[in-house]
């Protein structure tokens, strides 16, 4: 993948109030916008579906089916697509369980509560394995990202009741600026 | 603002599965991601705050305080900033009222229910005027965007009750692909 950015410099385009990444050759302004991650906490008879990541970052760690939303789809379509790609699963979305901001990396995560629309799941190409966990089996020390922690707690607190307003970041990390734990791939088998 | 895109072509970068906007000269891949709009329905004693747009698109039409989220901020910070910029208002956010996808233009809108944290508001540089409307005074034919319609209805239906899961697109436009009405600036005074 060619991603040379050598010609890009930060400067303030005319009529704007902040620096933007601008190509010195052709003047193209590469607006750097927050990116949207869509995903789902999928429960089957009280157990939660998790995927063990086959790719970096955080290869070998467990996560919910989630990924970057693509242009041209809706948030719901994106969440369904990610579950298909990572867990070969067809979901029924219940509603938005959480909206998290990870300001450190310019990410907004829109995470649904979901169930399986049809039985069955399997590891897709980006997963080493996919399985259901009872609450007390969840591998808390081997979760890929802080927000996986957060959203599993939010899911547990919501119980079987109708969803309320989506949870936001926890008070301890309101802006999503806490770095990941230092260790990265050591959980990989 | 220099935004020459003449050198950019659509091609599939190595290792990917879809076309991306790529610079023919330097190989820079301009990922086109959905953009996030953050905003708020602000109510004061049952009346809704609306801003009449001083800028295109839809100059002269009425909207809620909302705009593009910036890199480095949270969704909540973005919604507060937009209310400051467009309505000189300090908000207290209650929770996420709606999450809309406008697939036609690659937008996700995260819209809060809010009140004023301190009294007072005024037109910012992007607004011609800012005022409060009783429900039966709302200028439905002069709203800037379909999602302003949608979110005002969602706000009305929510009443004073605690928020439930956020509303999504209405059934009549689940993907956000209905074009705007043809007329654009004719409501401008
Ligand atoms: Zn260039
Ligand atoms: Zn270039």
JSON list of N, CA, C and O in Angstrom, two decimals, chain A residues 68-103:
[
{"chain": "A", "resi": 68, "resn": "UNK", "atom": "N", "xyz": [-13.89, -0.38, 11.75]},
{"chain": "A", "resi": 68, "resn": "UNK", "atom": "CA", "xyz": [-14.17, 0.93, 11.17]},
{"chain": "A", "resi": 68, "resn": "UNK", "atom": "C", "xyz": [-15.38, 0.89, 10.26]},
{"chain": "A", "resi": 68, "resn": "UNK", "atom": "O", "xyz": [-15.50, 0.03, 9.39]},
{"chain": "A", "resi": 69, "resn": "UNK", "atom": "N", "xyz": [-16.25, 1.86, 10.46]},
{"chain": "A", "resi": 69, "resn": "UNK", "atom": "CA", "xyz": [-17.39, 2.06, 9.58]},
{"chain": "A", "resi": 69, "resn": "UNK", "atom": "C", "xyz": [-16.89, 2.51, 8.21]},
{"chain": "A", "resi": 69, "resn": "UNK", "atom": "O", "xyz": [-15.96, 3.31, 8.12]},
{"chain": "A", "resi": 70, "resn": "UNK", "atom": "N", "xyz": [-17.51, 1.99, 7.16]},
{"chain": "A", "resi": 70, "resn": "UNK", "atom": "CA", "xyz": [-17.12, 2.37, 5.79]},
{"chain": "A", "resi": 70, "resn": "UNK", "atom": "C", "xyz": [-18.06, 3.45, 5.26]},
{"chain": "A", "resi": 70, "resn": "UNK", "atom": "O", "xyz": [-19.21, 3.55, 5.67]},
{"chain": "A", "resi": 71, "resn": "UNK", "atom": "N", "xyz": [-17.53, 4.21, 4.30]},
{"chain": "A", "resi": 71, "resn": "UNK", "atom": "CA", "xyz": [-18.35, 5.21, 3.63]},
{"chain": "A", "resi": 71, "resn": "UNK", "atom": "C", "xyz": [-19.49, 4.52, 2.87]},
{"chain": "A", "resi": 71, "resn": "UNK", "atom": "O", "xyz": [-19.28, 3.47, 2.25]},
{"chain": "A", "resi": 72, "resn": "UNK", "atom": "N", "xyz": [-20.69, 5.06, 2.95]},
{"chain": "A", "resi": 72, "resn": "UNK", "atom": "CA", "xyz": [-21.81, 4.53, 2.18]},
{"chain": "A", "resi": 72, "resn": "UNK", "atom": "C", "xyz": [-22.69, 3.58, 2.95]},
{"chain": "A", "resi": 72, "resn": "UNK", "atom": "O", "xyz": [-23.73, 3.16, 2.45]},
{"chain": "A", "resi": 73, "resn": "UNK", "atom": "N", "xyz": [-22.28, 3.22, 4.16]},
{"chain": "A", "resi": 73, "resn": "UNK", "atom": "CA", "xyz": [-23.14, 2.35, 4.97]},
{"chain": "A", "resi": 73, "resn": "UNK", "atom": "C", "xyz": [-23.68, 3.14, 6.16]},
{"chain": "A", "resi": 73, "resn": "UNK", "atom": "O", "xyz": [-23.21, 4.22, 6.47]},
{"chain": "A", "resi": 74, "resn": "UNK", "atom": "N", "xyz": [-24.68, 2.55, 6.82]},
{"chain": "A", "resi": 74, "resn": "UNK", "atom": "CA", "xyz": [-25.20, 3.15, 8.04]},
{"chain": "A", "resi": 74, "resn": "UNK", "atom": "C", "xyz": [-24.46, 2.53, 9.24]},
{"chain": "A", "resi": 74, "resn": "UNK", "atom": "O", "xyz": [-23.77, 1.52, 9.08]},
{"chain": "A", "resi": 75, "resn": "UNK", "atom": "N", "xyz": [-24.62, 3.12, 10.43]},
{"chain": "A", "resi": 75, "resn": "UNK", "atom": "CA", "xyz": [-23.96, 2.54, 11.61]},
{"chain": "A", "resi": 75, "resn": "UNK", "atom": "C", "xyz": [-24.46, 1.12, 11.84]},
{"chain": "A", "resi": 75, "resn": "UNK", "atom": "O", "xyz": [-23.67, 0.23, 12.18]},
{"chain": "A", "resi": 76, "resn": "UNK", "atom": "N", "xyz": [-25.75, 0.89, 11.63]},
{"chain": "A", "resi": 76, "resn": "UNK", "atom": "CA", "xyz": [-26.30, -0.45, 11.82]},
{"chain": "A", "resi": 76, "resn": "UNK", "atom": "C", "xyz": [-25.70, -1.44, 10.81]},
{"chain": "A", "resi": 76, "resn": "UNK", "atom": "O", "xyz": [-25.30, -2.55, 11.17]},
{"chain": "A", "resi": 77, "resn": "UNK", "atom": "N", "xyz": [-25.65, -1.03, 9.54]},
{"chain": "A", "resi": 77, "resn": "UNK", "atom": "CA", "xyz": [-25.06, -1.89, 8.52]},
{"chain": "A", "resi": 77, "resn": "UNK", "atom": "C", "xyz": [-23.61, -2.20, 8.82]},
{"chain": "A", "resi": 77, "resn": "UNK", "atom": "O", "xyz": [-23.13, -3.32, 8.60]},
{"chain": "A", "resi": 78, "resn": "UNK", "atom": "N", "xyz": [-22.88, -1.21, 9.32]},
{"chain": "A", "resi": 78, "resn": "UNK", "atom": "CA", "xyz": [-21.47, -1.41, 9.66]},
{"chain": "A", "resi": 78, "resn": "UNK", "atom": "C", "xyz": [-21.30, -2.43, 10.77]},
{"chain": "A", "resi": 78, "resn": "UNK", "atom": "O", "xyz": [-20.43, -3.31, 10.71]},
{"chain": "A", "resi": 79, "resn": "UNK", "atom": "N", "xyz": [-22.13, -2.33, 11.80]},
{"chain": "A", "resi": 79, "resn": "UNK", "atom": "CA", "xyz": [-22.05, -3.28, 12.92]},
{"chain": "A", "resi": 79, "resn": "UNK", "atom": "C", "xyz": [-22.37, -4.69, 12.45]},
{"chain": "A", "resi": 79, "resn": "UNK", "atom": "O", "xyz": [-21.71, -5.66, 12.85]},
{"chain": "A", "resi": 80, "resn": "UNK", "atom": "N", "xyz": [-23.38, -4.82, 11.58]},
{"chain": "A", "resi": 80, "resn": "UNK", "atom": "CA", "xyz": [-23.72, -6.14, 11.05]},
{"chain": "A", "resi": 80, "resn": "UNK", "atom": "C", "xyz": [-22.57, -6.71, 10.20]},
{"chain": "A", "resi": 80, "resn": "UNK", "atom": "O", "xyz": [-22.24, -7.88, 10.28]},
{"chain": "A", "resi": 81, "resn": "UNK", "atom": "N", "xyz": [-21.97, -5.85, 9.36]},
{"chain": "A", "resi": 81, "resn": "UNK", "atom": "CA", "xyz": [-20.88, -6.29, 8.50]},
{"chain": "A", "resi": 81, "resn": "UNK", "atom": "C", "xyz": [-19.68, -6.77, 9.33]},
{"chain": "A", "resi": 81, "resn": "UNK", "atom": "O", "xyz": [-19.09, -7.82, 9.05]},
{"chain": "A", "resi": 82, "resn": "UNK", "atom": "N", "xyz": [-19.34, -6.02, 10.36]},
{"chain": "A", "resi": 82, "resn": "UNK", "atom": "CA", "xyz": [-18.18, -6.42, 11.17]},
{"chain": "A", "resi": 82, "resn": "UNK", "atom": "C", "xyz": [-18.40, -7.78, 11.84]},
{"chain": "A", "resi": 82, "resn": "UNK", "atom": "O", "xyz": [-17.48, -8.58, 11.94]},
{"chain": "A", "resi": 83, "resn": "UNK", "atom": "N", "xyz": [-19.63, -8.03, 12.30]},
{"chain": "A", "resi": 83, "resn": "UNK", "atom": "CA", "xyz": [-19.91, -9.33, 12.93]},
{"chain": "A", "resi": 83, "resn": "UNK", "atom": "C", "xyz": [-19.82, -10.46, 11.91]},
{"chain": "A", "resi": 83, "resn": "UNK", "atom": "O", "xyz": [-19.37, -11.56, 12.22]},
{"chain": "A", "resi": 84, "resn": "UNK", "atom": "N", "xyz": [-20.23, -10.15, 10.66]},
{"chain": "A", "resi": 84, "resn": "UNK", "atom": "CA", "xyz": [-20.09, -11.15, 9.59]},
{"chain": "A", "resi": 84, "resn": "UNK", "atom": "C", "xyz": [-18.62, -11.42, 9.31]},
{"chain": "A", "resi": 84, "resn": "UNK", "atom": "O", "xyz": [-18.20, -12.57, 9.20]},
{"chain": "A", "resi": 85, "resn": "UNK", "atom": "N", "xyz": [-17.82, -10.35, 9.20]},
{"chain": "A", "resi": 85, "resn": "UNK", "atom": "CA", "xyz": [-16.42, -10.50, 8.83]},
{"chain": "A", "resi": 85, "resn": "UNK", "atom": "C", "xyz": [-15.61, -11.19, 9.91]},
{"chain": "A", "resi": 85, "resn": "UNK", "atom": "O", "xyz": [-14.75, -12.02, 9.63]},
{"chain": "A", "resi": 86, "resn": "UNK", "atom": "N", "xyz": [-15.85, -10.82, 11.16]},
{"chain": "A", "resi": 86, "resn": "UNK", "atom": "CA", "xyz": [-14.97, -11.29, 12.23]},
{"chain": "A", "resi": 86, "resn": "UNK", "atom": "C", "xyz": [-15.48, -12.55, 12.91]},
{"chain": "A", "resi": 86, "resn": "UNK", "atom": "O", "xyz": [-14.69, -13.30, 13.49]},
{"chain": "A", "resi": 87, "resn": "UNK", "atom": "N", "xyz": [-16.80, -12.77, 12.88]},
{"chain": "A", "resi": 87, "resn": "UNK", "atom": "CA", "xyz": [-17.36, -13.90, 13.62]},
{"chain": "A", "resi": 87, "resn": "UNK", "atom": "C", "xyz": [-18.33, -14.73, 12.80]},
{"chain": "A", "resi": 87, "resn": "UNK", "atom": "O", "xyz": [-18.99, -15.62, 13.34]},
{"chain": "A", "resi": 88, "resn": "UNK", "atom": "N", "xyz": [-18.41, -14.46, 11.49]},
{"chain": "A", "resi": 88, "resn": "UNK", "atom": "CA", "xyz": [-19.32, -15.20, 10.60]},
{"chain": "A", "resi": 88, "resn": "UNK", "atom": "C", "xyz": [-20.71, -15.30, 11.25]},
{"chain": "A", "resi": 88, "resn": "UNK", "atom": "O", "xyz": [-21.36, -16.36, 11.17]},
{"chain": "A", "resi": 89, "resn": "UNK", "atom": "N", "xyz": [-21.15, -14.22, 11.86]},
{"chain": "A", "resi": 89, "resn": "UNK", "atom": "CA", "xyz": [-22.40, -14.22, 12.62]},
{"chain": "A", "resi": 89, "resn": "UNK", "atom": "C", "xyz": [-23.39, -13.22, 12.02]},
{"chain": "A", "resi": 89, "resn": "UNK", "atom": "O", "xyz": [-23.01, -12.14, 11.59]},
{"chain": "A", "resi": 90, "resn": "UNK", "atom": "N", "xyz": [-24.66, -13.62, 12.01]},
{"chain": "A", "resi": 90, "resn": "UNK", "atom": "CA", "xyz": [-25.74, -12.72, 11.61]},
{"chain": "A", "resi": 90, "resn": "UNK", "atom": "C", "xyz": [-26.43, -12.20, 12.85]},
{"chain": "A", "resi": 90, "resn": "UNK", "atom": "O", "xyz": [-26.97, -12.97, 13.65]},
{"chain": "A", "resi": 91, "resn": "UNK", "atom": "N", "xyz": [-26.41, -10.87, 13.03]},
{"chain": "A", "resi": 91, "resn": "UNK", "atom": "CA", "xyz": [-26.92, -10.29, 14.28]},
{"chain": "A", "resi": 91, "resn": "UNK", "atom": "C", "xyz": [-28.31, -9.70, 14.13]},
{"chain": "A", "resi": 91, "resn": "UNK", "atom": "O", "xyz": [-28.72, -9.28, 13.05]},
{"chain": "A", "resi": 92, "resn": "UNK", "atom": "N", "xyz": [-28.96, -9.63, 15.27]},
{"chain": "A", "resi": 92, "resn": "UNK", "atom": "CA", "xyz": [-30.16, -8.82, 15.45]},
{"chain": "A", "resi": 92, "resn": "UNK", "atom": "C", "xyz": [-29.77, -7.70, 16.42]},
{"chain": "A", "resi": 92, "resn": "UNK", "atom": "O", "xyz": [-29.45, -7.99, 17.58]},
{"chain": "A", "resi": 93, "resn": "UNK", "atom": "N", "xyz": [-29.79, -6.44, 15.96]},
{"chain": "A", "resi": 93, "resn": "UNK", "atom": "CA", "xyz": [-29.39, -5.33, 16.84]},
{"chain": "A", "resi": 93, "resn": "UNK", "atom": "C", "xyz": [-30.57, -4.90, 17.70]},
{"chain": "A", "resi": 93, "resn": "UNK", "atom": "O", "xyz": [-31.69, -4.77, 17.21]},
{"chain": "A", "resi": 94, "resn": "UNK", "atom": "N", "xyz": [-30.27, -4.64, 18.96]},
{"chain": "A", "resi": 94, "resn": "UNK", "atom": "CA", "xyz": [-31.29, -4.22, 19.91]},
{"chain": "A", "resi": 94, "resn": "UNK", "atom": "C", "xyz": [-31.31, -2.70, 20.05]},
{"chain": "A", "resi": 94, "resn": "UNK", "atom": "O", "xyz": [-32.37, -2.07, 20.11]},
{"chain": "A", "resi": 95, "resn": "UNK", "atom": "N", "xyz": [-30.15, -2.07, 20.10]},
{"chain": "A", "resi": 95, "resn": "UNK", "atom": "CA", "xyz": [-30.06, -0.61, 20.25]},
{"chain": "A", "resi": 95, "resn": "UNK", "atom": "C", "xyz": [-28.64, -0.23, 20.62]},
{"chain": "A", "resi": 95, "resn": "UNK", "atom": "O", "xyz": [-27.80, -1.09, 20.88]},
{"chain": "A", "resi": 96, "resn": "UNK", "atom": "N", "xyz": [-28.39, 1.08, 20.65]},
{"chain": "A", "resi": 96, "resn": "UNK", "atom": "CA", "xyz": [-27.05, 1.58, 20.99]},
{"chain": "A", "resi": 96, "resn": "UNK", "atom": "C", "xyz": [-26.85, 1.49, 22.50]},
{"chain": "A", "resi": 96, "resn": "UNK", "atom": "O", "xyz": [-27.56, 2.13, 23.26]},
{"chain": "A", "resi": 97, "resn": "UNK", "atom": "N", "xyz": [-25.89, 0.70, 22.90]},
{"chain": "A", "resi": 97, "resn": "UNK", "atom": "CA", "xyz": [-25.58, 0.48, 24.32]},
{"chain": "A", "resi": 97, "resn": "UNK", "atom": "C", "xyz": [-24.60, 1.52, 24.83]},
{"chain": "A", "resi": 97, "resn": "UNK", "atom": "O", "xyz": [-24.69, 1.95, 25.99]},
{"chain": "A", "resi": 98, "resn": "UNK", "atom": "N", "xyz": [-23.65, 1.94, 24.00]},
{"chain": "A", "resi": 98, "resn": "UNK", "atom": "CA", "xyz": [-22.61, 2.88, 24.46]},
{"chain": "A", "resi": 98, "resn": "UNK", "atom": "C", "xyz": [-22.07, 3.69, 23.30]},
{"chain": "A", "resi": 98, "resn": "UNK", "atom": "O", "xyz": [-22.02, 3.22, 22.16]},
{"chain": "A", "resi": 99, "resn": "UNK", "atom": "N", "xyz": [-21.68, 4.93, 23.61]},
{"chain": "A", "resi": 99, "resn": "UNK", "atom": "CA", "xyz": [-20.97, 5.80, 22.66]},
{"chain": "A", "resi": 99, "resn": "UNK", "atom": "C", "xyz": [-19.72, 6.30, 23.38]},
{"chain": "A", "resi": 99, "resn": "UNK", "atom": "O", "xyz": [-19.83, 7.06, 24.35]},
{"chain": "A", "resi": 100, "resn": "UNK", "atom": "N", "xyz": [-18.57, 5.85, 22.94]},
{"chain": "A", "resi": 100, "resn": "UNK", "atom": "CA", "xyz": [-17.31, 6.21, 23.58]},
{"chain": "A", "resi": 100, "resn": "UNK", "atom": "C", "xyz": [-16.47, 7.09, 22.67]},
{"chain": "A", "resi": 100, "resn": "UNK", "atom": "O", "xyz": [-16.44, 6.89, 21.46]},
{"chain": "A", "resi": 101, "resn": "UNK", "atom": "N", "xyz": [-15.76, 8.04, 23.29]},
{"chain": "A", "resi": 101, "resn": "UNK", "atom": "CA", "xyz": [-14.78, 8.85, 22.56]},
{"chain": "A", "resi": 101, "resn": "UNK", "atom": "C", "xyz": [-13.39, 8.45, 23.01]},
{"chain": "A", "resi": 101, "resn": "UNK", "atom": "O", "xyz": [-13.10, 8.44, 24.22]},
{"chain": "A", "resi": 102, "resn": "UNK", "atom": "N", "xyz": [-12.53, 8.12, 22.05]},
{"chain": "A", "resi": 102, "resn": "UNK", "atom": "CA", "xyz": [-11.13, 7.82, 22.36]},
{"chain": "A", "resi": 102, "resn": "UNK", "atom": "C", "xyz": [-10.31, 8.94, 21.73]},
{"chain": "A", "resi": 102, "resn": "UNK", "atom": "O", "xyz": [-9.76, 8.81, 20.63]},
{"chain": "A", "resi": 103, "resn": "UNK", "atom": "N", "xyz": [-10.24, 10.07, 22.46]},
{"chain": "A", "resi": 103, "resn": "UNK", "atom": "CA", "xyz": [-9.64, 11.29, 21.89]},
{"chain": "A", "resi": 103, "resn": "UNK", "atom": "C", "xyz": [-8.17, 11.08, 21.56]},
{"chain": "A", "resi": 103, "resn": "UNK", "atom": "O", "xyz": [-7.65, 11.68, 20.62]}
]
